[in-house]
mmCIF file of C-alpha atoms in Angstrom:
data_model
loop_
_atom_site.group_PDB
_atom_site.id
_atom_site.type_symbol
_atom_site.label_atom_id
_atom_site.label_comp_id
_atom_site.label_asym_id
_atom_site.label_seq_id
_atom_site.Cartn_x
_atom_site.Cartn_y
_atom_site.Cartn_z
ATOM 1 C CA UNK A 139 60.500 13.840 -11.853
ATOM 2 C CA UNK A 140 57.616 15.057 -9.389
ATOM 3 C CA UNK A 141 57.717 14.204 -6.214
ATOM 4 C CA UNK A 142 54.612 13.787 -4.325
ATOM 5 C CA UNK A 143 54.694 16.440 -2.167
ATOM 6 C CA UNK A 144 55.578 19.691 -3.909
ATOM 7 C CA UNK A 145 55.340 23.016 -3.070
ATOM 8 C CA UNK A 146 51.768 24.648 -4.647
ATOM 9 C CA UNK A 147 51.512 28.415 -4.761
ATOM 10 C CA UNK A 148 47.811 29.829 -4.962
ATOM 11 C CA UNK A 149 47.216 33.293 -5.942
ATOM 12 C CA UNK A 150 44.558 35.274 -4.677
ATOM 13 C CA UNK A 151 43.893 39.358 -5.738
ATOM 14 C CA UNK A 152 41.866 41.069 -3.557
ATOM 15 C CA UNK A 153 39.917 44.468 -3.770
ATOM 16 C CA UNK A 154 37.033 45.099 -1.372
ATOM 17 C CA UNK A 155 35.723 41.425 -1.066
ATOM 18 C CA UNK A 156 34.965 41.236 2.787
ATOM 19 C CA UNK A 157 31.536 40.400 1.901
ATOM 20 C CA UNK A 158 33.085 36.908 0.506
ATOM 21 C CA UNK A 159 36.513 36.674 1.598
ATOM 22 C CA UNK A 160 36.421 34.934 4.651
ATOM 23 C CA UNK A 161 34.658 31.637 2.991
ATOM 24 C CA UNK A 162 37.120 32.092 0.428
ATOM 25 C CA UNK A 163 40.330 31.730 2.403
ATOM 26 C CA UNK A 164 38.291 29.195 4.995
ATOM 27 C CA UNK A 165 38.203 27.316 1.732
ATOM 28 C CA UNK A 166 41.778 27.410 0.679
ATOM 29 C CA UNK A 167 42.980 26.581 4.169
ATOM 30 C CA UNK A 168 40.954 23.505 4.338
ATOM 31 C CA UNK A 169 42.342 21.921 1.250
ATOM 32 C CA UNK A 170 43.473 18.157 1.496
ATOM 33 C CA UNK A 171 46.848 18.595 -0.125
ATOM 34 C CA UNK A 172 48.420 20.975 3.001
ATOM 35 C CA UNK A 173 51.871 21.497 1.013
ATOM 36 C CA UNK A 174 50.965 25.273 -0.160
ATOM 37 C CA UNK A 175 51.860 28.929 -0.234
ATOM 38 C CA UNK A 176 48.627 31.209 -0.346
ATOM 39 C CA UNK A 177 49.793 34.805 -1.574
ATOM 40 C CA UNK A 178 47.080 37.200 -1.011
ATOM 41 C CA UNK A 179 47.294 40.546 -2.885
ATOM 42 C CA UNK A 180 45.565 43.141 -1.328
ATOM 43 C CA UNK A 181 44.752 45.590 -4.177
ATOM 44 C CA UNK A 182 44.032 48.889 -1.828
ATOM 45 C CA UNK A 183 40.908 47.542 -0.451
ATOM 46 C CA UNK A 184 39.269 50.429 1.309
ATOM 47 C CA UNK A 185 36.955 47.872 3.060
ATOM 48 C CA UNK A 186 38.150 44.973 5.774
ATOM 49 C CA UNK A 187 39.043 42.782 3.425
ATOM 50 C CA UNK A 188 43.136 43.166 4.631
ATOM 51 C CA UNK A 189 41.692 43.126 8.198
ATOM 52 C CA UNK A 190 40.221 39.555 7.509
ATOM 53 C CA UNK A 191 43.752 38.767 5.173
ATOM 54 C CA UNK A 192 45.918 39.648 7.537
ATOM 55 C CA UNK A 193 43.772 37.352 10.244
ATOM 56 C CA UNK A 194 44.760 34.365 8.237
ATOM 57 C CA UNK A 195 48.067 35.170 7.798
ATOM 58 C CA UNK A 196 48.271 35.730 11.508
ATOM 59 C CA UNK A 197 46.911 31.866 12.277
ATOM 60 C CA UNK A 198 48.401 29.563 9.346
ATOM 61 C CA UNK A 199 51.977 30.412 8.182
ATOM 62 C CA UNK A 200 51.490 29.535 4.733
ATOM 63 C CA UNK A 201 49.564 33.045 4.050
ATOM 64 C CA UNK A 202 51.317 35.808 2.733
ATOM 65 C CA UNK A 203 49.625 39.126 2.808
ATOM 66 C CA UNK A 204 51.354 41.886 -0.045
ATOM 67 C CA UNK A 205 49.352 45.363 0.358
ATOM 68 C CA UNK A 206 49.583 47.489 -3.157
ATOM 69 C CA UNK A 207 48.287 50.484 -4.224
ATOM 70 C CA UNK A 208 45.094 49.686 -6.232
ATOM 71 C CA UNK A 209 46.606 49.202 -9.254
ATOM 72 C CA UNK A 210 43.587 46.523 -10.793
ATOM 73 C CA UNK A 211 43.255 42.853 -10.923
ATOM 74 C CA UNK A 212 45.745 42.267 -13.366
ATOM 75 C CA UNK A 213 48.648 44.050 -11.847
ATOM 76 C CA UNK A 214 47.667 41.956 -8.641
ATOM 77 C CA UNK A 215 48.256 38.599 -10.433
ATOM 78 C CA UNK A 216 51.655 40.068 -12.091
ATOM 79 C CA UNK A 217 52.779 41.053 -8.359
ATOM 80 C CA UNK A 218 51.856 37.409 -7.047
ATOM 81 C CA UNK A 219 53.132 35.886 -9.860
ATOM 82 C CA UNK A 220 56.178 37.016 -9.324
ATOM 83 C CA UNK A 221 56.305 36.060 -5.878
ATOM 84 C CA UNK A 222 55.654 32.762 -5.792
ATOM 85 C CA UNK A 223 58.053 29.685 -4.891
ATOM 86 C CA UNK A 224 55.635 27.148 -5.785
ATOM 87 C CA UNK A 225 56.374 24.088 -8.245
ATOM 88 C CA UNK A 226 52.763 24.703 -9.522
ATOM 89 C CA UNK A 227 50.715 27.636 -9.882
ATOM 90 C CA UNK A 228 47.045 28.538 -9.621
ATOM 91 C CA UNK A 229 44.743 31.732 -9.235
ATOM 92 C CA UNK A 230 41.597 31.777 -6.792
ATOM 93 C CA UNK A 231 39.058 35.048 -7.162
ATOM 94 C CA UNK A 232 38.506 36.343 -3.590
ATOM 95 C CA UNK A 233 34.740 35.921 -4.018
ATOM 96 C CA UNK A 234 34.368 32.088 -5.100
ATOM 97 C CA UNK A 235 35.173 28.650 -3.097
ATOM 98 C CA UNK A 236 37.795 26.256 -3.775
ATOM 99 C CA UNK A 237 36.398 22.661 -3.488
ATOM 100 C CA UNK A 238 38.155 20.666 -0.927
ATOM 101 C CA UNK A 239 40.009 18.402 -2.395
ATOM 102 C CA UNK A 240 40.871 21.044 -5.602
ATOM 103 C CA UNK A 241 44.576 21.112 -5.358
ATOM 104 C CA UNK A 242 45.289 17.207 -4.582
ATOM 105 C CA UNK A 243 43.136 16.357 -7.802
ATOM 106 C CA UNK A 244 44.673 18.255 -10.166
ATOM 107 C CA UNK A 245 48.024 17.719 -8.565
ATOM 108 C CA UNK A 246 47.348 14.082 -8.794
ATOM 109 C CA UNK A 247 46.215 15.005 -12.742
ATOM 110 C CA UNK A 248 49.691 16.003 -13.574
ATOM 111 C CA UNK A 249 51.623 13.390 -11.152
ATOM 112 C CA UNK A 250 49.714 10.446 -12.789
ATOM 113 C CA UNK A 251 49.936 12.238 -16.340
ATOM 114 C CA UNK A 252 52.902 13.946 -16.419
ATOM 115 C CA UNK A 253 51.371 16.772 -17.442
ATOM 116 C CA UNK A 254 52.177 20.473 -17.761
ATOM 117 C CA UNK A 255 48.513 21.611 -17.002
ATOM 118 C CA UNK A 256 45.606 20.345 -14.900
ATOM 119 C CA UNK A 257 42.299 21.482 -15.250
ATOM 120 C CA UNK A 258 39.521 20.743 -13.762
ATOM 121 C CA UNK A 259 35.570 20.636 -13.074
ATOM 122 C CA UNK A 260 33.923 23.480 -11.744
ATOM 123 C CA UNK A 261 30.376 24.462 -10.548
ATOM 124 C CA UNK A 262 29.101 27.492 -11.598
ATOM 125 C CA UNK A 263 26.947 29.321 -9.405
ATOM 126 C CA UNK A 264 24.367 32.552 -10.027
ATOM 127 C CA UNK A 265 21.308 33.319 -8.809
ATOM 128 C CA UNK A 266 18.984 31.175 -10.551
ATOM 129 C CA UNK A 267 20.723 28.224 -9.947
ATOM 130 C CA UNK A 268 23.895 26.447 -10.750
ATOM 131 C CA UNK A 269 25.782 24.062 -13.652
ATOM 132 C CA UNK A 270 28.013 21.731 -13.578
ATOM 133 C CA UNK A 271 30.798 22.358 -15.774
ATOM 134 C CA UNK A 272 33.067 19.352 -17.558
ATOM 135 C CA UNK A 273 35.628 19.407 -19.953
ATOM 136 C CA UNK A 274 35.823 16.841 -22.571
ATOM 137 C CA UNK A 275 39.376 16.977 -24.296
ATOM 138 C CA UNK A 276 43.034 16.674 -23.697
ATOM 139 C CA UNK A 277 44.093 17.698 -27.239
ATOM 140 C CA UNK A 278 45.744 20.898 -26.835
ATOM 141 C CA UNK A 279 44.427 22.191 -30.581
ATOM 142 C CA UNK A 280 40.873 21.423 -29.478
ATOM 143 C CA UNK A 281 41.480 22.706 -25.713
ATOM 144 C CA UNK A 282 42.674 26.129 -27.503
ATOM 145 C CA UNK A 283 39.627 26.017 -30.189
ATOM 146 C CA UNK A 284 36.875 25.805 -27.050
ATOM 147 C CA UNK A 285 38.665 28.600 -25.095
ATOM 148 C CA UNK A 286 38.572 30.942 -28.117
ATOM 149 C CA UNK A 287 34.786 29.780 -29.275
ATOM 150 C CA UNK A 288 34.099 30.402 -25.339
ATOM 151 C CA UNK A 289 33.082 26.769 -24.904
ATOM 152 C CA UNK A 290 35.880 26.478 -21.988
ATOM 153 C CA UNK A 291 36.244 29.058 -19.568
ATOM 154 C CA UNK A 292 39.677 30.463 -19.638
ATOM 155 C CA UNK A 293 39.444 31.443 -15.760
ATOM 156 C CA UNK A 294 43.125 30.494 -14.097
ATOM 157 C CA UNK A 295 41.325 29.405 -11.273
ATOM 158 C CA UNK A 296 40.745 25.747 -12.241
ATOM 159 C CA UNK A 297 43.765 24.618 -13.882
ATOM 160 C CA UNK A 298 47.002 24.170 -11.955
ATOM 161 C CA UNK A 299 49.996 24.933 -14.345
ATOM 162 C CA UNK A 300 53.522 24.189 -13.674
ATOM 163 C CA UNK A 301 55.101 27.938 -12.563
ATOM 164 C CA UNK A 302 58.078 27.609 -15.297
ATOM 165 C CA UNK A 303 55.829 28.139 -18.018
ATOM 166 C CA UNK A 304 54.767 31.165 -16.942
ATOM 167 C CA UNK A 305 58.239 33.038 -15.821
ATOM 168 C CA UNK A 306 58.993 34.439 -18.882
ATOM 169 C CA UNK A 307 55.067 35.541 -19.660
ATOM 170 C CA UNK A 308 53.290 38.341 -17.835
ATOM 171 C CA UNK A 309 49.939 39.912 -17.258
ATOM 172 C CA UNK A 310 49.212 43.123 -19.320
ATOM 173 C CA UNK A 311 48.367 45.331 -16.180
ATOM 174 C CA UNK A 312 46.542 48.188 -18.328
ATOM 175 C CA UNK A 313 43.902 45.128 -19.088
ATOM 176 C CA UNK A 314 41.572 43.971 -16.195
ATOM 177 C CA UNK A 315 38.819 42.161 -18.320
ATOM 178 C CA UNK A 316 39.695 39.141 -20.039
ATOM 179 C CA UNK A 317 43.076 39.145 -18.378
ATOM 180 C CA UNK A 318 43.438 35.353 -17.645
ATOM 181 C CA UNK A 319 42.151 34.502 -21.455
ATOM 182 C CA UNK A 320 45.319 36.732 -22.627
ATOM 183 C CA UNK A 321 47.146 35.002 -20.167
ATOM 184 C CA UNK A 322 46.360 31.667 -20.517
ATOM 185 C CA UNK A 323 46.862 32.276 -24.374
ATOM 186 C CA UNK A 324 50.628 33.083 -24.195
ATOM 187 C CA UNK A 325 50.622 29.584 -21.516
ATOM 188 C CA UNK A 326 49.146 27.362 -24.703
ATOM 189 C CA UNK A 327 51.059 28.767 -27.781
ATOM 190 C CA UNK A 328 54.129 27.446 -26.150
ATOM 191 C CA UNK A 329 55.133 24.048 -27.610
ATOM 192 C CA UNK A 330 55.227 20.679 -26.537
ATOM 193 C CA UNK A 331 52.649 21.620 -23.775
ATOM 194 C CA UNK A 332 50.694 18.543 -22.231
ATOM 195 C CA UNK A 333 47.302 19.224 -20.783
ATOM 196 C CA UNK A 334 45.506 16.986 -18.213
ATOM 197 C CA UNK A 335 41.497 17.114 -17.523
ATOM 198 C CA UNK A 336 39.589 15.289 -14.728
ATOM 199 C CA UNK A 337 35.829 15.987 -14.167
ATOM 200 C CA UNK A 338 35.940 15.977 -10.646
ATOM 201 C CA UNK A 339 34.782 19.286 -8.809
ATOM 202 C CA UNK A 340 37.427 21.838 -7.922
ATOM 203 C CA UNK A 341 36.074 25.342 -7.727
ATOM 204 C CA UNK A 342 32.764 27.176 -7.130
ATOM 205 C CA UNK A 343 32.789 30.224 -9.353
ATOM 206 C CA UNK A 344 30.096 32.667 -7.966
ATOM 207 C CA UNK A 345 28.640 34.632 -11.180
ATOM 208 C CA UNK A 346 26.155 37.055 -9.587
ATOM 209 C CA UNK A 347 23.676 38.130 -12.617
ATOM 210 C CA UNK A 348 22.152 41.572 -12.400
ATOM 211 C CA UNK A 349 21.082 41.885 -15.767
ATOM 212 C CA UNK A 350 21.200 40.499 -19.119
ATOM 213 C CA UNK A 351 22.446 43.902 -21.037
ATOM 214 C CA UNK A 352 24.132 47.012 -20.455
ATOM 215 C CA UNK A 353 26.008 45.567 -17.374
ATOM 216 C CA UNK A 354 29.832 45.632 -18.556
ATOM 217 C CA UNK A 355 31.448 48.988 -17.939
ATOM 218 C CA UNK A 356 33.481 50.787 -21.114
ATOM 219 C CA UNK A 357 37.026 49.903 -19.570
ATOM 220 C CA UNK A 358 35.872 46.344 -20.152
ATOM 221 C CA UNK A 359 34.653 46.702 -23.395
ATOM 222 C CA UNK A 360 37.776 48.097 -24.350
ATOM 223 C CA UNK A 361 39.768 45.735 -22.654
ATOM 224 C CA UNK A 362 37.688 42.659 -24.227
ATOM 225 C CA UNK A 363 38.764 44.036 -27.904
ATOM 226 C CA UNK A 364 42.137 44.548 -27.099
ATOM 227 C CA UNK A 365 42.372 40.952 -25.709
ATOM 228 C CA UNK A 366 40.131 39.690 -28.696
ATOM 229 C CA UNK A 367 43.104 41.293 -31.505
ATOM 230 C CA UNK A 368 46.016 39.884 -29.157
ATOM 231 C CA UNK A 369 44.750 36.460 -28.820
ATOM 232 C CA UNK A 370 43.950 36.330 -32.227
ATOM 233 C CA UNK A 371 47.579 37.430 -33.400
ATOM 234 C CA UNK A 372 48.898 34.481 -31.081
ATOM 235 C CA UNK A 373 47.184 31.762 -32.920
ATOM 236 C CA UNK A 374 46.739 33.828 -36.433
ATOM 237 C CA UNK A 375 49.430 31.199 -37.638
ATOM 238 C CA UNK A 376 47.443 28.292 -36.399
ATOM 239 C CA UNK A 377 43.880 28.559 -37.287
ATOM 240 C CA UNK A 378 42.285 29.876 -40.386
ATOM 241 C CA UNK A 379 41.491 32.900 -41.541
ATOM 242 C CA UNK A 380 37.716 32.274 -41.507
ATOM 243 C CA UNK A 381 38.142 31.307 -38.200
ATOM 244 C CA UNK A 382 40.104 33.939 -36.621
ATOM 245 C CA UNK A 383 37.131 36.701 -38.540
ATOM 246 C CA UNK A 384 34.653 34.553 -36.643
ATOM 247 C CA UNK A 385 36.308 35.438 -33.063
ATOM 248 C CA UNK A 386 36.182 38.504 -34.162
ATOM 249 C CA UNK A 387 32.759 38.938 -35.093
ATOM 250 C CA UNK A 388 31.965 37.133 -31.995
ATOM 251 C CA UNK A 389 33.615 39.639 -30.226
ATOM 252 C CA UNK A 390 31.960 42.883 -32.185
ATOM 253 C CA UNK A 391 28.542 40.846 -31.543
ATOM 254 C CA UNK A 392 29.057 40.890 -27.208
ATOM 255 C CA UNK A 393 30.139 44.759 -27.037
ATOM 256 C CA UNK A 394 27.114 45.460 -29.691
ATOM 257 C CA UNK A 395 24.832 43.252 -27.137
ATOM 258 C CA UNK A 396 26.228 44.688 -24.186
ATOM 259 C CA UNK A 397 26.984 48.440 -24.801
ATOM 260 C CA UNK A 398 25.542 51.347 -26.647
ATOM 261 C CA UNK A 399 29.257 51.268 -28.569
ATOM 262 C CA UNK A 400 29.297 50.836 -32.870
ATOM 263 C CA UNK A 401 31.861 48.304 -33.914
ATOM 264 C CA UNK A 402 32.042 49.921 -37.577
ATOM 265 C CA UNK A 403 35.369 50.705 -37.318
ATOM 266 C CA UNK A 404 36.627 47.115 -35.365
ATOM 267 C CA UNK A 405 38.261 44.426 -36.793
ATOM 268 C CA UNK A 406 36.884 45.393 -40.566
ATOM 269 C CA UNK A 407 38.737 42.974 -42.422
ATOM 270 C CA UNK A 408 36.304 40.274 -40.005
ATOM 271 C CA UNK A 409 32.856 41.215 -42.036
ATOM 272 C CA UNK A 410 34.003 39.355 -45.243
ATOM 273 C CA UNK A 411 33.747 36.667 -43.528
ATOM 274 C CA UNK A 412 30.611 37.307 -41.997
ATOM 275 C CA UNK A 413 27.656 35.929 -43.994
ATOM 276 C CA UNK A 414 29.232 32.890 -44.750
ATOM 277 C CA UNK A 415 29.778 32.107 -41.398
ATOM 278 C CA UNK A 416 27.727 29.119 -40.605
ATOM 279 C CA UNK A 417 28.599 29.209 -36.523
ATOM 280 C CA UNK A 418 27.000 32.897 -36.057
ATOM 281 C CA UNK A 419 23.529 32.785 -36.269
ATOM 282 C CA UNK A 420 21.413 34.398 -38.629
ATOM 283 C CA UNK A 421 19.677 36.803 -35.895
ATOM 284 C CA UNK A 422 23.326 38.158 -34.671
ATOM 285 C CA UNK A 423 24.604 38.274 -38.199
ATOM 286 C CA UNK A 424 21.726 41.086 -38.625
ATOM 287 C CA UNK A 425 22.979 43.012 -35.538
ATOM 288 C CA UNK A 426 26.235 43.293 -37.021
ATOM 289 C CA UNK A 427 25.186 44.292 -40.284
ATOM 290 C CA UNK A 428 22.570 46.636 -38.645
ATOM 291 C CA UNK A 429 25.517 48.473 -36.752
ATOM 292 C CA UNK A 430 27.672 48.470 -40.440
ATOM 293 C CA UNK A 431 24.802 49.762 -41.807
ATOM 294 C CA UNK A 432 24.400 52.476 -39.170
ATOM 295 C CA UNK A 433 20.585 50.775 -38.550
ATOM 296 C CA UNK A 434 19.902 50.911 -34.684
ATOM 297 C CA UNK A 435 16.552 49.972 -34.613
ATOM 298 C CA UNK A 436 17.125 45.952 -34.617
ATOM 299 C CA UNK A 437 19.801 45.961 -31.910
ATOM 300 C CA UNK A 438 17.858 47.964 -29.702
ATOM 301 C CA UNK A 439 14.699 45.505 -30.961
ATOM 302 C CA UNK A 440 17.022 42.404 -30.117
ATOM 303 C CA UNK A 441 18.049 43.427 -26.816
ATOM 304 C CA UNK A 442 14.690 45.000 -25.515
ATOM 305 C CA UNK A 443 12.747 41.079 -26.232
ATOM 306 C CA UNK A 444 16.691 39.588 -24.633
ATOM 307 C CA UNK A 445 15.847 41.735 -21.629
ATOM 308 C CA UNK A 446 11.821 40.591 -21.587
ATOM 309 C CA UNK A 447 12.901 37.237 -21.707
ATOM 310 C CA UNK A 448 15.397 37.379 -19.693
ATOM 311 C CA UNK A 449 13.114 38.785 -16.576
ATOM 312 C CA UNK A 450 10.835 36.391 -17.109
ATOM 313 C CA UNK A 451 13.307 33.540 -16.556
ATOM 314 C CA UNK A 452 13.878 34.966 -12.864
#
């Protein structure tokens, strides 16, 4: 039984964010359902970001403010993981909003459903604009297919999840890219899960673009293939072969797209699967084989017309 006024813990890692942080926790404080615990994990900012932390711990009692070593992103969600007293669980990033009503939504979402997991709307924001972003299933198969396709987001800041599911789970604190997806991951295999969706706004996610190649560092290339084999081996007893090389391949295309790194050696027993796989277009199939082939001419080709076109959308 839930009653209606339980204890909500949000989550918030911080590393040098002053720029953004204030709005941030101005947004958290204002939410409609008041029943919360705001732990705020100051990841050795060397900027005033635990200046302006401390501040709001300082004026509303339901901030905590834990100072760490800078140990990365993930180790900060592990620490206020750990710490929270909450019924429910959810993760804000120091540099995006929370709508105002967020929290008594999706609360409402599992109340009314009596569901394990909310998740919500969200409005994506960059600098050419923004997109509203819906969800359209409940079906915790299909809800596990989009997030691995990439058709969800697997962010942890719009979906509220009931804090017993993830005591026994924990984040991976040598990974700081694609944490949440390996997260969220070990949340969903668990059985007998019931997920919630409402397509009301809860969350602005700031994504500032810089450029369209070349603009994820090597730690998070590595990271996003070490996520991409561990989330596969979670569901390898679920979904298909075909479908697990397509991840995969998926995966081999974005670091080929984004980095001057081969994937020759990566997930080889994915390119059987390759040619025959109708959800990979024909254009990124030839990357891939270009890089197998040790052919750098079309990816360099590909991403020199990507970054043309993608100036000229500015």
């Amino acid at each position: 039984m839930i009653s209606n006024n339980e204890l909500v813990s949000i989550v918030v890692p911080i590393y040098n964010a002053e720029i953004y942080l204030s709005k941030c926790l101005k947004s958290i404080a204002s939410q409609t359902y008041e029943h919360l615990e705001v732990i705020l994990i100051n990841d050795g900012s060397t900027d005033g970001s635990g200046d302006i932390a401390r501040s709001f711990c300082e004026t509303d009692t339901r901030f905590k403010l834990i100072t760490q070593v800078n140990s990365g992103v993930a180790a900060a969600r592990e620490k206020g993981l750990r710490l929270v007293q909450g019924k429910f669980v959810i993760h804000a990033d120091s540099d995006d909003l929370m709508a105002e009503k967020a929290i008594e939504y999706l609360y409402k979402s599992i109340v009314d459903n009596e569901s394990d997991i909310a998740i919500g709307a969200y409005t994506k924001q960059c600098n050419i604009g923004e997109e509203f972003v819906t969800h359209h299933t409940c079906d915790k198969h299909d809800f596990i297919h989009n997030i691995l396709t990439g058709k969800y987001h697997s962010g942890l800041w719009n979906k509220l999840i009931r804090t017993e599911l993830c005591r026994d789970i924990s984040f991976n604190e040598s990974i700081n890219y694609m944490e949440d997806k390996l997260f969220l991951s070990k949340v969903l295999k668990k059985d007998d899960i019931k997920i919630s969706i409402i397509n009301e706004n809860v969350y602005y996610y700031r994504l500032v673009t810089s450029s369209y190649t070349n603009n994820i560092s090597s730690d998070s290339i590595s990271s996003s293939i070490e996520v991409t084999n561990k989330v596969c081996n979670i569901f390898q007893d679920i979904y298909s072969n075909e479908f697990i090389a397509h991840i995969k391949n998926k995966n081999k295309l974005m670091v080929l797209l984004n980095s001057q790194r081969t994937q020759r050696g990566i997930f080889p027993e994915s390119n059987k699967y390759l040619l025959e796989d109708k959800n990979i277009a024909l254009r990124h199939k030839i990357i891939i084989v270009s890089d197998l082939l040790h052919i750098s001419y079309p990816i360099k080709f590909y991403k020199l017309l990507s970054s043309i076109k993608f100036k000229s959308s500015i």
